Amino acid sequence: MRAGARTPAPRRPEGAEGNRTPIRDQDYVLLKDGRILAVHGHCHPPGHLVGELAFVPSAAGGYALFGSRYRKAYVADGRGMSERERELVRFPTGTCFDHAHPFSAKSIVPLSQVDLHLSAVVDPRTDTVPGSFLRRYAESHLAELARVLGDALPAGPLGLTGSARLLLGDPTVSSMHDYDVVFDVGPEAAVRITRRLSAHGRAHPEARLREHGKDWRIRLRTGAGILCPFFRYEDPADAPLTGLTAARTLLRNVTVSGRVVADAHSAYLPTLLGLVPEQVSAALPGEVARRLPVLVSHMRDRGDFQRGDRGTFTGDLCHLGTPAGDLVVLSVVDGADSRLDDPPWRLPASPAPTAARR
């Protein structure tokens, strides 16, 4: 990307304060103070958004967005920062979100602070400048995706997030690190897609990606470059925490290792897994001692855990109330606090797995 490029300003936000299009997971919003928030999940306090600061204004930043220079908010000295170290912007909501552990590493902002909304519902084959690098980049990635997924490719349009979405209309962009495609699908389709992506990596060593200290399971190298998939619910009511009404912490700093027995929500944010505990650092109450829901609020391991895998997780045991019923979950908020104990493959440069955290 050319650092001095100027991106045309998008339209006024749709979805904030009475506009028609809702703001959803993996959309971006430009806040009135100039910071850019990536929207996370499908559960938000009334009148507010939950997300993560993605880009912040910086005179030395390498990204040119909305006529200003920006840097990635979650990178320091060229390396990704843990969730607990990242900058947060939090406004009080007067709801359980203010103290709910799953949202403790998230930013929470009122809709009144949103200046612009950039939806992930775009078609980069037509919403980019004809003949531009981004048009060619999108077309090549979507062709590769169709080749890899075959009949698992959804019939509907695919969305776009990440830097490519923010720079969608900029004809001066000449390079991209990866392509962040968004699938709007239900859990059955998400499982089918993640299985197909994982199987492709197992069958094709050249497609396997080691980056940021880990082997990725559904993030792959293709002939078009790095493919980075994101999933959001076609029906937001399918999200496990929809309508969250109550939250309290039961036990802090609990570590559990066990076998994954439910993975229908493994690709979404937040990730919800069913785990049969095998080793625990504290006594678990009642039914969760036999089958523990694990709620992972960071994005690092989405799609990594499939049924039959072993994993180790550290977090707080929490009681959450929703209209669909109460949940007792192990809430994991930091990327260093979850580990896939059965690597999907071993790359030649990968060290042997150890008990140490990534």
Coordinates of C-alpha atoms in Angstrom, one line a residue:
M1 CA 0.0 0.0 0.0
R2 CA 1.3 3.5 -0.8
A3 CA 1.6 5.4 2.5
G4 CA 0.7 8.7 0.9
A5 CA -2.5 7.5 -0.8
R6 CA -5.7 9.2 0.0
T7 CA -8.8 7.1 0.4
P8 CA -12.1 8.7 -0.7
A9 CA -14.4 9.2 2.3
P10 CA -17.3 6.8 2.5
R11 CA -20.9 7.7 3.0
R12 CA -22.4 8.7 6.3
P13 CA -22.9 5.7 8.6
E14 CA -25.9 3.5 8.1
G15 CA -26.8 1.6 11.2
A16 CA -26.1 4.3 13.7
E17 CA -28.8 6.3 15.4
G18 CA -31.8 5.3 13.3
N19 CA -30.2 4.6 9.9
R20 CA -31.3 1.6 8.0
T21 CA -28.3 -0.8 7.7
P22 CA -27.3 -2.4 11.1
I23 CA -23.6 -2.3 12.1
R24 CA -22.4 -5.9 12.4
D25 CA -19.5 -8.0 13.3
Q26 CA -16.4 -7.3 11.2
D27 CA -17.7 -3.9 10.0
Y28 CA -15.5 -0.9 10.7
V29 CA -16.6 2.4 12.2
L30 CA -14.7 5.7 12.2
L31 CA -15.2 7.4 15.6
K32 CA -15.6 11.1 16.0
D33 CA -12.1 11.3 17.6
G34 CA -10.5 9.8 14.4
R35 CA -9.9 6.3 15.7
I36 CA -11.1 3.3 13.7
L37 CA -12.9 0.5 15.5
A38 CA -13.4 -3.0 14.2
V39 CA -16.8 -4.3 15.4
H40 CA -16.6 -7.6 17.2
G41 CA -19.4 -10.1 17.8
H42 CA -23.1 -10.0 17.6
C43 CA -23.9 -8.9 21.2
H44 CA -23.7 -5.2 22.2
P45 CA -25.2 -3.1 25.0
P46 CA -28.2 -1.1 23.9
G47 CA -27.0 2.0 22.0
H48 CA -23.4 0.9 22.0
L49 CA -20.9 -1.1 20.0
V50 CA -18.3 -3.7 21.2
G51 CA -15.1 -3.9 19.2
E52 CA -11.4 -3.5 19.1
L53 CA -9.4 -0.4 18.1
A54 CA -7.9 -1.3 14.7
F55 CA -6.2 1.9 13.5
V56 CA -5.3 5.1 15.3
P57 CA -4.1 8.4 13.9
S58 CA -0.3 8.7 13.8
A59 CA 1.9 11.1 11.9
A60 CA 4.4 8.3 11.4
G61 CA 1.8 5.7 10.5
G62 CA 2.1 3.7 7.3
Y63 CA -1.6 3.7 6.4
A64 CA -3.4 6.6 4.7
L65 CA -7.1 6.5 5.5
F66 CA -9.7 9.2 5.2
G67 CA -7.0 11.8 4.3
S68 CA -4.9 11.1 7.5
R69 CA -2.1 8.8 8.4
Y70 CA -2.8 5.8 10.6
R71 CA -1.0 3.0 12.3
K72 CA -2.3 -0.4 13.5
A73 CA -3.5 -0.1 17.1
Y74 CA -2.7 -3.7 18.0
V75 CA 1.0 -3.7 16.9
A76 CA 4.0 -2.3 18.7
D77 CA 7.6 -2.4 17.4
G78 CA 6.4 -4.5 14.5
R79 CA 4.9 -7.2 16.7
G80 CA 1.3 -7.9 17.7
M81 CA 0.3 -7.0 21.2
S82 CA -1.7 -9.2 23.5
E83 CA -5.3 -8.3 24.1
R84 CA -4.6 -7.1 27.6
E85 CA -1.9 -4.7 26.4
R86 CA -4.0 -3.0 23.7
E87 CA -5.5 0.5 23.9
L88 CA -9.1 0.5 24.9
V89 CA -11.8 3.1 24.7
R90 CA -14.7 2.4 27.1
F91 CA -17.8 4.4 27.9
P92 CA -20.0 3.3 30.8
T93 CA -23.2 1.6 29.6
G94 CA -25.0 1.0 32.9
T95 CA -25.3 -2.7 32.0
C96 CA -23.5 -5.9 32.8
F97 CA -21.2 -5.3 29.9
D98 CA -19.3 -2.9 32.1
H99 CA -18.0 -5.7 34.2
A100 CA -18.6 -8.9 32.1
H101 CA -15.3 -10.8 31.8
P102 CA -15.8 -11.8 28.1
F103 CA -15.8 -8.0 27.2
S104 CA -13.0 -6.9 29.5
A105 CA -10.4 -6.6 26.7
K106 CA -12.9 -5.0 24.3
S107 CA -13.6 -1.3 23.6
I108 CA -17.2 -0.2 24.1
V109 CA -18.4 3.0 22.5
P110 CA -21.9 4.6 22.1
L111 CA -23.4 4.9 18.7
S112 CA -23.3 8.7 19.1
Q113 CA -19.5 8.5 18.8
V114 CA -19.7 6.9 15.4
D115 CA -19.0 9.2 12.5
L116 CA -18.8 6.8 9.5
H117 CA -19.8 3.1 9.0
L118 CA -18.0 0.8 6.6
S119 CA -20.0 -2.4 6.1
A120 CA -18.4 -5.6 5.2
V121 CA -21.2 -6.2 2.8
V122 CA -19.4 -5.1 -0.4
D123 CA -18.6 -6.8 -3.7
P124 CA -14.9 -6.1 -4.4
R125 CA -15.3 -7.3 -7.9
T126 CA -17.5 -4.3 -8.7
D127 CA -16.9 -1.9 -5.8
T128 CA -13.3 -1.4 -6.7
V129 CA -11.9 0.8 -9.4
P130 CA -11.8 -1.1 -12.8
G131 CA -8.3 -2.2 -13.7
S132 CA -6.9 -1.4 -10.1
F133 CA -4.7 -3.7 -8.1
L134 CA -7.5 -4.3 -5.6
R135 CA -9.9 -5.4 -8.3
R136 CA -7.4 -7.9 -9.7
Y137 CA -6.4 -9.0 -6.1
A138 CA -10.1 -9.7 -5.2
E139 CA -10.8 -11.5 -8.4
S140 CA -7.8 -13.8 -8.1
H141 CA -8.5 -14.5 -4.4
L142 CA -12.2 -15.3 -5.0
A143 CA -11.2 -17.6 -7.9
E144 CA -8.8 -19.5 -5.6
L145 CA -11.4 -19.6 -2.9
A146 CA -13.9 -21.3 -5.3
R147 CA -11.2 -23.8 -6.3
V148 CA -10.4 -24.7 -2.7
L149 CA -14.0 -24.8 -1.4
G150 CA -15.8 -26.4 -4.4
D151 CA -19.4 -27.1 -3.5
A152 CA -18.8 -25.8 0.1
L153 CA -18.6 -22.2 -1.3
P154 CA -21.8 -20.3 -0.3
A155 CA -24.1 -19.3 -3.1
G156 CA -24.5 -15.8 -1.7
P157 CA -22.1 -12.9 -1.9
L158 CA -18.9 -12.8 0.3
G159 CA -18.0 -9.8 2.4
L160 CA -14.7 -8.1 2.9
T161 CA -13.0 -6.7 6.0
G162 CA -9.4 -5.7 6.9
S163 CA -7.2 -3.2 5.2
A164 CA -8.6 -4.1 1.8
R165 CA -12.1 -3.0 2.9
L166 CA -10.8 0.3 4.3
L167 CA -8.9 1.0 1.1
L168 CA -11.6 -0.4 -1.2
G169 CA -12.0 2.7 -3.4
D170 CA -8.3 3.7 -3.5
P171 CA -6.8 3.1 -7.0
T172 CA -3.3 3.8 -5.8
V173 CA -3.0 0.7 -3.6
S174 CA -0.4 -1.6 -5.1
S175 CA 0.1 -4.4 -2.5
M176 CA -1.7 -6.2 0.3
H177 CA -0.6 -8.6 3.0
D178 CA -3.7 -10.8 2.9
Y179 CA -7.3 -11.0 1.8
D180 CA -9.9 -10.9 4.6
V181 CA -13.0 -12.6 3.3
V182 CA -16.2 -12.6 5.3
F183 CA -18.7 -15.5 5.2
D184 CA -22.3 -14.7 6.3
V185 CA -23.4 -18.2 7.1
G186 CA -25.1 -20.4 9.7
P187 CA -23.2 -22.8 11.9
E188 CA -23.6 -25.9 9.7
A189 CA -22.2 -24.0 6.7
A190 CA -19.4 -22.6 8.8
V191 CA -18.3 -26.1 10.0
R192 CA -18.4 -27.3 6.4
I193 CA -16.2 -24.4 5.1
T194 CA -13.7 -24.7 8.0
R195 CA -13.4 -28.5 7.4
R196 CA -12.7 -27.9 3.7
L197 CA -10.1 -25.3 4.4
S198 CA -8.4 -27.4 7.0
A199 CA -8.4 -30.5 4.7
H200 CA -6.8 -28.4 2.0
G201 CA -4.0 -27.5 4.3
R202 CA -3.5 -31.1 5.3
A203 CA -3.4 -32.2 1.7
H204 CA -1.2 -29.4 0.4
P205 CA 1.9 -28.5 2.4
E206 CA 2.5 -25.5 0.3
A207 CA -0.8 -24.0 1.5
R208 CA 0.1 -24.2 5.2
L209 CA 0.8 -20.9 6.9
R210 CA 3.1 -20.3 9.8
E211 CA 2.8 -16.7 11.0
H212 CA 2.8 -14.8 14.2
G213 CA 4.3 -17.8 16.1
K214 CA 1.7 -20.4 15.1
D215 CA 0.5 -22.8 12.5
W216 CA -2.9 -21.5 11.2
R217 CA -5.5 -24.1 10.5
I218 CA -7.9 -22.2 8.2
R219 CA -5.7 -19.3 7.2
L220 CA -3.9 -20.5 4.0
R221 CA -1.6 -19.6 1.3
T222 CA -3.1 -19.9 -2.2
G223 CA -2.0 -19.0 -5.7
A224 CA -3.4 -15.5 -5.0
G225 CA -1.6 -15.0 -1.7
I226 CA -2.7 -15.3 2.0
L227 CA -6.4 -16.1 2.5
C228 CA -7.8 -15.0 5.9
P229 CA -11.4 -16.1 6.5
F230 CA -13.8 -14.5 9.0
F231 CA -17.3 -15.8 9.8
R232 CA -20.4 -14.0 11.1
Y233 CA -23.9 -15.4 11.6
E234 CA -26.3 -15.2 8.8
D235 CA -29.0 -14.9 11.6
P236 CA -27.5 -12.9 14.5
A237 CA -30.0 -14.7 16.8
D238 CA -27.8 -17.8 16.5
A239 CA -25.0 -16.1 18.4
P240 CA -24.7 -17.7 21.9
L241 CA -24.6 -14.4 23.8
T242 CA -27.4 -12.6 21.9
G243 CA -29.4 -10.5 24.4
L244 CA -26.9 -10.9 27.3
T245 CA -28.7 -9.8 30.4
A246 CA -26.5 -10.7 33.3
A247 CA -22.8 -11.7 34.0
R248 CA -20.8 -12.5 37.1
T249 CA -17.5 -14.1 37.7
L250 CA -17.4 -17.3 39.8
L251 CA -13.7 -18.4 39.8
R252 CA -10.7 -16.5 38.5
N253 CA -7.6 -17.8 36.7
V254 CA -8.8 -21.3 35.9
T255 CA -6.8 -23.5 33.5
V256 CA -8.5 -26.5 31.8
S257 CA -7.2 -29.0 29.3
G258 CA -9.6 -31.4 27.6
R259 CA -11.1 -32.8 24.4
V260 CA -13.4 -30.7 22.1
V261 CA -16.7 -32.3 21.7
A262 CA -18.7 -29.4 20.2
D263 CA -17.4 -27.0 17.5
A264 CA -20.5 -25.6 15.7
H265 CA -19.5 -22.1 16.8
S266 CA -15.7 -22.5 16.5
A267 CA -15.2 -20.1 13.6
Y268 CA -17.2 -17.2 14.9
L269 CA -16.4 -14.3 17.3
P270 CA -16.7 -15.0 20.1
T271 CA -15.8 -18.7 19.7
L272 CA -17.9 -21.1 21.7
L273 CA -16.6 -24.7 22.2
G274 CA -17.8 -27.7 24.2
L275 CA -15.0 -29.3 26.1
V276 CA -14.7 -32.5 28.2
P277 CA -12.3 -31.5 30.9
E278 CA -9.4 -33.9 31.5
Q279 CA -7.1 -31.7 33.7
V280 CA -8.2 -28.7 35.7
S281 CA -6.5 -26.3 38.1
A282 CA -9.6 -25.9 40.3
A283 CA -12.7 -27.9 41.1
L284 CA -15.5 -27.2 38.6
P285 CA -19.0 -27.1 39.8
G286 CA -21.9 -29.3 38.7
E287 CA -22.4 -30.3 35.1
V288 CA -19.5 -28.2 33.8
A289 CA -17.1 -30.6 35.5
R290 CA -18.2 -33.1 32.8
R291 CA -18.8 -30.8 29.8
L292 CA -17.5 -27.3 30.0
P293 CA -18.5 -24.5 27.5
V294 CA -15.4 -22.4 26.6
L295 CA -16.0 -18.9 25.3
V296 CA -13.0 -17.4 23.5
S297 CA -13.3 -13.7 22.9
H298 CA -10.0 -13.1 21.0
M299 CA -9.7 -13.7 17.3
R300 CA -6.4 -15.5 17.2
D301 CA -7.8 -19.1 17.3
R302 CA -11.1 -18.8 15.4
G303 CA -11.6 -22.0 13.4
D304 CA -8.6 -23.7 15.0
F305 CA -10.5 -26.1 17.3
Q306 CA -12.4 -28.9 15.8
R307 CA -14.3 -31.8 17.4
G308 CA -11.8 -34.4 18.7
D309 CA -8.9 -31.9 19.2
R310 CA -7.3 -31.4 22.6
G311 CA -6.9 -27.9 23.9
T312 CA -5.7 -26.0 26.9
F313 CA -7.5 -22.8 28.1
T314 CA -7.0 -20.3 30.9
G315 CA -9.6 -17.8 31.9
D316 CA -12.3 -17.0 34.4
L317 CA -15.3 -19.2 35.1
C318 CA -18.4 -17.0 34.6
H319 CA -22.1 -17.2 34.9
L320 CA -23.9 -15.5 32.0
G321 CA -27.6 -14.9 31.5
T322 CA -29.3 -14.7 28.1
P323 CA -32.9 -14.9 27.0
A324 CA -32.2 -18.4 25.8
G325 CA -31.0 -19.5 29.2
D326 CA -28.1 -19.3 31.6
L327 CA -24.6 -20.4 30.8
V328 CA -21.6 -21.2 33.0
V329 CA -18.5 -20.8 30.7
L330 CA -14.8 -20.6 31.0
S331 CA -14.2 -17.1 29.5
V332 CA -10.8 -16.7 27.6
V333 CA -10.0 -13.1 26.5
D334 CA -6.3 -13.2 25.6
G335 CA -4.6 -15.0 22.7
A336 CA -1.9 -16.3 25.0
D337 CA -4.5 -18.1 27.1
S338 CA -5.7 -20.7 24.6
R339 CA -3.7 -23.4 22.9
L340 CA -4.4 -26.2 20.4
D341 CA -2.6 -29.2 21.8
D342 CA -2.9 -31.3 18.7
P343 CA -1.2 -29.2 15.9
P344 CA -3.1 -29.6 12.6
W345 CA 0.3 -30.2 10.9
R346 CA 4.0 -29.8 11.5
L347 CA 5.9 -27.5 9.2
P348 CA 9.6 -28.1 8.7
A349 CA 10.4 -24.9 10.5
S350 CA 8.0 -25.5 13.3
P351 CA 9.3 -26.5 16.8
A352 CA 7.9 -29.5 18.5
P353 CA 4.8 -28.6 20.6
T354 CA 5.4 -28.0 24.3
A355 CA 3.3 -27.2 27.3
A356 CA 4.4 -23.5 27.1
R357 CA 1.9 -21.0 26.0
R358 CA 2.2 -19.5 22.5

